[in-house]
Short mmCIF file of C-alpha atoms in Angstrom, two decimals:
data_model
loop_
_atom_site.label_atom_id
_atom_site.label_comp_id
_atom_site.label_asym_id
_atom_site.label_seq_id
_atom_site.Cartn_x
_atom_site.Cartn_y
_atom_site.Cartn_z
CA UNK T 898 68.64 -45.31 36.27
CA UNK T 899 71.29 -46.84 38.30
CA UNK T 900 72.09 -50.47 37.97
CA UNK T 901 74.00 -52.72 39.98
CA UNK T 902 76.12 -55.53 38.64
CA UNK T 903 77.74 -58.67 40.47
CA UNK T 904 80.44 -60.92 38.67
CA UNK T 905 80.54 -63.78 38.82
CA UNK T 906 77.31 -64.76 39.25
CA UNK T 907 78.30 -68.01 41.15
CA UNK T 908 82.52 -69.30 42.25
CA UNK T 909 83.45 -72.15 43.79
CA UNK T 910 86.69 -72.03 45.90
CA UNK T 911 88.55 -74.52 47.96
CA UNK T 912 89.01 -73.98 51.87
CA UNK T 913 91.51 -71.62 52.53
CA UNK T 914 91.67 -69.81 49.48
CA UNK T 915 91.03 -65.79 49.23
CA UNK T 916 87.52 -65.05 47.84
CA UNK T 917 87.30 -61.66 45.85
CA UNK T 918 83.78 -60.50 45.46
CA UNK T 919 83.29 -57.96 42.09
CA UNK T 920 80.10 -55.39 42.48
CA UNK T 921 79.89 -52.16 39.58
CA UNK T 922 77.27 -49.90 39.41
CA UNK T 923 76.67 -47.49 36.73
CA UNK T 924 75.68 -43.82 38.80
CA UNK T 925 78.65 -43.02 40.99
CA UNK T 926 76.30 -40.62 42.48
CA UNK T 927 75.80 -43.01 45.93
CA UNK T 928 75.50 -42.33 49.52
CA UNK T 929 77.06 -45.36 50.62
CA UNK T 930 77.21 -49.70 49.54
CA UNK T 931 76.15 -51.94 51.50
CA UNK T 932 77.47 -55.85 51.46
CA UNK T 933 75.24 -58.40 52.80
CA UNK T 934 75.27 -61.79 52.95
CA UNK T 935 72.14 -64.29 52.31
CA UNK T 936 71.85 -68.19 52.89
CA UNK T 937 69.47 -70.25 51.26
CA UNK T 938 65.80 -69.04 52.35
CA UNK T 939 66.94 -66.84 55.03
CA UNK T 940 67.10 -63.11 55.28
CA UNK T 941 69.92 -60.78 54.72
CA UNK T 942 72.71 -59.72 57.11
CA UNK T 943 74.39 -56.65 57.08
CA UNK T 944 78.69 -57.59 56.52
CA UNK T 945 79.59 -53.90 55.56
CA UNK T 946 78.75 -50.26 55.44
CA UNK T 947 81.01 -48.23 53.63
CA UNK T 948 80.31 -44.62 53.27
CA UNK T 949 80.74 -42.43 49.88
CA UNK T 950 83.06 -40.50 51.29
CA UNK T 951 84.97 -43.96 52.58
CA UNK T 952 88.14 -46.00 50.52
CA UNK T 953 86.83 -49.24 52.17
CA UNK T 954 86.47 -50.68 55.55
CA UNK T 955 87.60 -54.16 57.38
CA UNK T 956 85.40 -56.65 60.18
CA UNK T 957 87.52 -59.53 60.78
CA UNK T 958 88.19 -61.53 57.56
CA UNK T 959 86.24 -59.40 55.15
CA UNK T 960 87.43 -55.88 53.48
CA UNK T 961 85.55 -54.11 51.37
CA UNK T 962 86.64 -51.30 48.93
CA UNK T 963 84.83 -49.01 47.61
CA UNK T 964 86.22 -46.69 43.86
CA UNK T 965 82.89 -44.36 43.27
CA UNK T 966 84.45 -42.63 40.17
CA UNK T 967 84.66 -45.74 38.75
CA UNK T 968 81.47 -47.44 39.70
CA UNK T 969 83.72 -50.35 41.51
CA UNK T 970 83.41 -52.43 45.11
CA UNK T 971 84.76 -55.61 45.88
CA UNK T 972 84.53 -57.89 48.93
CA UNK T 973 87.91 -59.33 50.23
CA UNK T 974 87.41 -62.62 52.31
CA UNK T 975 90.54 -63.95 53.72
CA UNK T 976 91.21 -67.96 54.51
CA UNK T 977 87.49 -68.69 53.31
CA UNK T 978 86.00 -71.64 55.48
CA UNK T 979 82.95 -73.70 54.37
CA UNK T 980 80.48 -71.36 56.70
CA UNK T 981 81.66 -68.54 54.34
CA UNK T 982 79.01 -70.71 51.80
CA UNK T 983 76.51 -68.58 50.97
CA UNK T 984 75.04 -65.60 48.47
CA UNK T 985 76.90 -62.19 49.16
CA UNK T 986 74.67 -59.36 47.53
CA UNK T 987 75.79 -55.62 46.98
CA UNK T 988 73.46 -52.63 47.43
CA UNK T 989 74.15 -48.67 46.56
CA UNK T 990 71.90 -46.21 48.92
CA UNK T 991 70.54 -44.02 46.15
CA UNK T 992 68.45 -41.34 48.36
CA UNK T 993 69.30 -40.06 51.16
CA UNK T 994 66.73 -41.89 53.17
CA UNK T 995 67.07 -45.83 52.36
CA UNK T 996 66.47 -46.58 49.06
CA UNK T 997 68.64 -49.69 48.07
CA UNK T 998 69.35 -50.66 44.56
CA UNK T 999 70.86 -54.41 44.15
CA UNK T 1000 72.80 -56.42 42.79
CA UNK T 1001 71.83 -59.59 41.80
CA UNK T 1002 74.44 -61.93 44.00
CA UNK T 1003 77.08 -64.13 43.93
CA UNK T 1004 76.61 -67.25 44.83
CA UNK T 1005 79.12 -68.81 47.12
CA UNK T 1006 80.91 -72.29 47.60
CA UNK T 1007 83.77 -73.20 49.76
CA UNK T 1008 84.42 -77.02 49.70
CA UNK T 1009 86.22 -78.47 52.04
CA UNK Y 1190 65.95 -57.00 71.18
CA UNK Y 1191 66.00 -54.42 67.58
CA UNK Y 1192 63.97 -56.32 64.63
CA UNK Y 1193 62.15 -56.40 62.07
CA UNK Y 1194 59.45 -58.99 61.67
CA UNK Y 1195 57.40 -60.19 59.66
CA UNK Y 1196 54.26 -62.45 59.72
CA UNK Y 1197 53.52 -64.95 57.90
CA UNK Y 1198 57.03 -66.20 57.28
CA UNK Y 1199 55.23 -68.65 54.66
CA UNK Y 1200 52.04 -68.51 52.73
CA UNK Y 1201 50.17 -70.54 50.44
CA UNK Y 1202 47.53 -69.14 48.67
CA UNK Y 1203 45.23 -69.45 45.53
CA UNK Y 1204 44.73 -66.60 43.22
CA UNK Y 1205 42.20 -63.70 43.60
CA UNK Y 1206 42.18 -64.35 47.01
CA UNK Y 1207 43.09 -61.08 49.33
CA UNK Y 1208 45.65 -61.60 51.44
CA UNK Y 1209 48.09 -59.11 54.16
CA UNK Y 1210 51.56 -59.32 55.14
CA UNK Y 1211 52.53 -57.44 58.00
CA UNK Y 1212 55.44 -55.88 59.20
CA UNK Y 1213 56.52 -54.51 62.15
CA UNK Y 1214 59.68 -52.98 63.79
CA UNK Y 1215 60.30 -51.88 67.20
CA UNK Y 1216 63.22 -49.23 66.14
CA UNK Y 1217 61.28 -45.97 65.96
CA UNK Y 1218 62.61 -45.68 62.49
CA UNK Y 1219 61.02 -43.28 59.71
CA UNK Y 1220 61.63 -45.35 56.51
CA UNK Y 1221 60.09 -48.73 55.95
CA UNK Y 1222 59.97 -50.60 52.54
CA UNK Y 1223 59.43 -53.38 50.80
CA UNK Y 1224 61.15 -55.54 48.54
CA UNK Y 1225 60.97 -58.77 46.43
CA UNK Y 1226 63.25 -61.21 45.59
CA UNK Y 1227 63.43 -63.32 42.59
CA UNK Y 1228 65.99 -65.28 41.06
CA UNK Y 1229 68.28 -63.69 38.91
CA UNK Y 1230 66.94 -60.36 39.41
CA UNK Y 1231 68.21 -59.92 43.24
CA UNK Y 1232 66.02 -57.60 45.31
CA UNK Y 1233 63.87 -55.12 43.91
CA UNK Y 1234 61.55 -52.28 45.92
CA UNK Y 1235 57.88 -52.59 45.40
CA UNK Y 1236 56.94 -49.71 47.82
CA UNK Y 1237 58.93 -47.39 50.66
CA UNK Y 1238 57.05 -44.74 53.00
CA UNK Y 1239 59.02 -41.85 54.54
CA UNK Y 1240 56.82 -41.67 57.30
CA UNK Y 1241 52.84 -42.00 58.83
CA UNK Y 1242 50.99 -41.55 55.97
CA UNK Y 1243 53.67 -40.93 53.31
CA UNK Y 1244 53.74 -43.93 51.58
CA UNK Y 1245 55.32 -44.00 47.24
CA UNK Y 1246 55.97 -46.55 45.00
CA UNK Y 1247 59.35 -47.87 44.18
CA UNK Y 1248 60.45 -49.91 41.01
CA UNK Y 1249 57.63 -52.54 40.83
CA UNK Y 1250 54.45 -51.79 42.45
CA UNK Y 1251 51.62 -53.04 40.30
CA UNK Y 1252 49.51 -55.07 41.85
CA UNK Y 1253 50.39 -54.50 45.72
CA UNK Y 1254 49.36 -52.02 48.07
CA UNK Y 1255 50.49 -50.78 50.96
CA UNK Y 1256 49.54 -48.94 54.17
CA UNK Y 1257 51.21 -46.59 57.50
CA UNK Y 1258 48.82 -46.02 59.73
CA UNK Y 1259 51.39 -46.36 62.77
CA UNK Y 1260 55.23 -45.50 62.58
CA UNK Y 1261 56.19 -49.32 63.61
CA UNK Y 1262 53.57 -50.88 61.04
CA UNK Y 1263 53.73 -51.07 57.06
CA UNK Y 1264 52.01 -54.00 55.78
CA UNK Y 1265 51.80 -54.94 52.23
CA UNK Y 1266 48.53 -55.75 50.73
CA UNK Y 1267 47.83 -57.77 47.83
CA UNK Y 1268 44.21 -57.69 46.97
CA UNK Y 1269 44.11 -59.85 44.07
CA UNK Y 1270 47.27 -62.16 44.20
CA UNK Y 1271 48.57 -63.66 40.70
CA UNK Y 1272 51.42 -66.31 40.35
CA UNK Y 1273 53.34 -63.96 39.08
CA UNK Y 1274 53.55 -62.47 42.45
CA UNK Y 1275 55.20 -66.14 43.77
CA UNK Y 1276 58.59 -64.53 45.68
CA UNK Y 1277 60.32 -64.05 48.51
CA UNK Y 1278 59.55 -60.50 50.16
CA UNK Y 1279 61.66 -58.53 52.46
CA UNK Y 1280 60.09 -56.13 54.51
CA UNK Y 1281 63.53 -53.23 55.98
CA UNK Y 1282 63.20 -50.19 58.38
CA UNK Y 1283 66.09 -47.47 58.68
CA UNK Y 1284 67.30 -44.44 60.26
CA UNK Y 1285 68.61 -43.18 57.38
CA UNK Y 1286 71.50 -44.59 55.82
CA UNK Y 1287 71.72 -48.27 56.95
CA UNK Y 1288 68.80 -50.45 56.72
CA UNK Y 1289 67.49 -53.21 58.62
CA UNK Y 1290 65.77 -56.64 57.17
CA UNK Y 1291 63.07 -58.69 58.49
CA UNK Y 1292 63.58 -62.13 58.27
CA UNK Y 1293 61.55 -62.50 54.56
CA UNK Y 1294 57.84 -64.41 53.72
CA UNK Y 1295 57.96 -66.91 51.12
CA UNK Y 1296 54.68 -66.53 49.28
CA UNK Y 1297 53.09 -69.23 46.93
CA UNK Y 1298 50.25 -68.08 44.50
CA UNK Y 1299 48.72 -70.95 42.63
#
């Protein structure tokens, strides 16, 4: 069964620094990983898409690799601000219709 | 404007008592599901449909129900709420590949 695994479970950064996001899963078999981003009591937005067959991709301030064969995605944001606060959760598409498994999140602080 | 929504967006409720959330998207999309969110577990599926009338159960589905009648519809029923079911739900829709999240009911079972 394929399980998804976020470290660290919460960081604290000061403005400006780099945040690196770590997300493993255990079934390389994937069709793609999603990265989405949660604030408190609010729904999820979609950050990234990257595909199986995709290294990683790049919108604005965040990149996002992707290593299937060995289980690996992180989430690059650049210059983090405070409105960068937040959860960021991982999810691997493990059918080819939309079945998401998850991570559990990392919670997010950028203090001023 | 492309959502997903969801009604209510809070509930409280006491056990035993029936209860529907609904869900609706205005995509045309095949795939609908529903998840749950609890702390320190993330997200989790209860129950996804393919399609009208194709509904299965995903990784935790005891005690819910779930209906698709209609291609924009899919609510989940819970016909005898326990506390244990206090969580945030997520109702999604997709095209295949990406999915799409409604904005999530916080539901209280005392």
């Amino acid at each position: 069964k394929q399980e998804v695994t976020q470290i660290p479970a919460a960081l604290s950064v000061p403005e400006g620094e780099n945040l690196v996001l770590n997300c493993s899963f255990t079934d390389s078999a994937i069709y793609n990983l999603q990265w989405f981003r949660q604030d408190p009591g609010k729904g999820l937005t979609s950050l990234l898409l990257i595909q199986s067959s995709q290294r990683e991709q790049t919108s604005g301030r965040l990149n996002a690799s992707l290593d299937k064969s060995s289980g690996r995605s992180t989430l690059y944001i650049a210059a983090s601000q405070p409105g960068d606060s937040a959860t960021y959760l991982c999810a691997v598409l493990t059918d080819s219709w939309g079945k998401l498994q998850f991570g559990a999140g990392t919670q997010v602080v950028v203090t001023p | 404007e492309a959502q997903v929504t969801q009604n209510p967006r809070y509930l409280i409720t006491v056990t035993g008592k029936k209860l529907t959330v609904t869900c609706s998207q205005n995509m045309n999309h095949e795939y609908m599901s529903w998840y749950r969110q609890d702390p320190g577990l993330g997200l989790r599926q209860i129950y996804y449909s393919m399609n009208v009338e194709v509904t299965d159960k995903g990784d935790v589905p005891e005690g819910y129900k779930v209906s698709r009648k209609e291609k924009r519809n899919f609510p989940l029923i819970l016909e005898s709420p326990s506390p244990n079911q206090t969580s945030l739900y997520f109702c999604a829709s997709s095209p295949g590949r990406a999915q799409f999240f409604g904005p999530g009911t916080r539901l209280t079972v005392l």
